[in-house]
């Protein structure tokens, strides 16, 4: 069963900014809806804390960074210390 998306006050701004620049960083405390909101607006999602893909992401970041950002709209979910 798919979860119903609850519209955020920033959705319209996100759409406008993504049309202008194509990538946005969303910052906030845990469990406030950053990932859900970002996934609603993004064409591609990279979760750097995904331990099964960290090495692949790191390799692509070194040899061909644009490969990580395929599509027109991007969100990268970052956790501190993922690539230490």
Short mmCIF file of C-alpha atoms in Angstrom, two decimals:
data_model
loop_
_atom_site.label_atom_id
_atom_site.label_comp_id
_atom_site.label_asym_id
_atom_site.label_seq_id
_atom_site.Cartn_x
_atom_site.Cartn_y
_atom_site.Cartn_z
CA UNK A 1 0.00 0.00 0.00
CA UNK A 2 1.44 3.35 -1.06
CA UNK A 3 1.63 6.10 1.56
CA UNK A 4 -0.32 9.27 0.87
CA UNK A 5 1.98 12.27 0.47
CA UNK A 6 1.11 15.20 2.71
CA UNK A 7 1.81 18.49 0.94
CA UNK A 8 4.55 20.56 2.61
CA UNK A 9 4.62 24.34 2.79
CA UNK A 10 7.87 24.30 0.81
CA UNK A 11 6.68 22.13 -2.12
CA UNK A 12 5.94 25.06 -4.43
CA UNK A 13 9.33 26.65 -3.68
CA UNK A 14 11.11 23.34 -4.30
CA UNK A 15 9.44 22.98 -7.69
CA UNK A 16 10.41 26.52 -8.65
CA UNK A 17 14.03 26.14 -7.53
CA UNK A 18 14.43 22.74 -9.21
CA UNK A 19 13.32 24.25 -12.52
CA UNK A 20 16.07 26.88 -12.11
CA UNK A 21 19.02 24.92 -10.75
CA UNK A 22 18.21 21.20 -10.80
CA UNK A 23 19.69 20.17 -7.44
CA UNK A 24 18.80 21.14 -3.89
CA UNK A 25 20.07 20.24 -0.44
CA UNK A 26 17.36 19.81 2.20
CA UNK A 27 18.55 20.12 5.79
CA UNK A 28 16.58 19.48 8.96
CA UNK A 29 16.25 17.30 12.05
CA UNK A 30 15.58 13.56 11.91
CA UNK A 31 12.04 12.42 11.09
CA UNK A 32 10.80 15.81 9.83
CA UNK A 33 10.04 14.57 6.28
CA UNK A 34 13.19 15.61 4.35
CA UNK A 35 13.57 12.33 2.47
CA UNK A 36 9.87 11.91 1.71
CA UNK A 37 9.66 15.49 0.42
CA UNK A 38 12.84 15.14 -1.64
CA UNK A 39 11.73 11.84 -3.18
CA UNK A 40 8.41 13.42 -4.18
CA UNK A 41 10.25 16.06 -6.25
CA UNK A 42 13.37 14.21 -7.45
CA UNK A 43 13.98 12.17 -10.60
CA UNK A 44 16.92 10.38 -9.01
CA UNK A 45 17.74 9.49 -5.42
CA UNK A 46 21.11 8.53 -3.95
CA UNK A 47 21.19 7.28 -0.36
CA UNK A 48 24.81 7.44 0.71
CA UNK A 49 24.13 5.51 3.90
CA UNK A 50 23.14 2.44 1.81
CA UNK A 51 26.08 0.22 2.72
CA UNK A 52 25.45 -2.11 -0.22
CA UNK A 53 26.09 0.73 -2.68
CA UNK A 54 28.64 2.95 -0.90
CA UNK A 55 31.64 1.59 -2.76
CA UNK A 56 29.89 1.96 -6.13
CA UNK A 57 28.88 5.55 -5.34
CA UNK A 58 32.40 6.37 -4.18
CA UNK A 59 33.93 4.87 -7.32
CA UNK A 60 31.58 6.82 -9.62
CA UNK A 61 32.27 10.02 -7.67
CA UNK A 62 35.97 9.57 -8.44
CA UNK A 63 35.81 8.54 -12.11
CA UNK A 64 32.59 10.12 -13.44
CA UNK A 65 30.65 12.31 -10.96
CA UNK A 66 27.84 13.19 -13.43
CA UNK A 67 26.96 9.47 -13.54
CA UNK A 68 25.65 9.86 -9.97
CA UNK A 69 23.29 12.62 -11.06
CA UNK A 70 21.47 11.14 -14.03
CA UNK A 71 18.07 12.70 -14.65
CA UNK A 72 17.04 16.31 -14.30
CA UNK A 73 16.30 16.63 -10.58
CA UNK A 74 18.46 15.23 -7.84
CA UNK A 75 18.42 14.54 -4.16
CA UNK A 76 21.29 13.01 -2.25
CA UNK A 77 20.54 11.83 1.24
CA UNK A 78 23.64 12.17 3.36
CA UNK A 79 24.61 10.85 6.75
CA UNK A 80 27.71 12.01 8.54
CA UNK A 81 30.55 9.50 8.37
CA UNK A 82 29.20 7.39 5.49
CA UNK A 83 32.50 7.45 3.60
CA UNK A 84 35.07 7.43 6.36
#
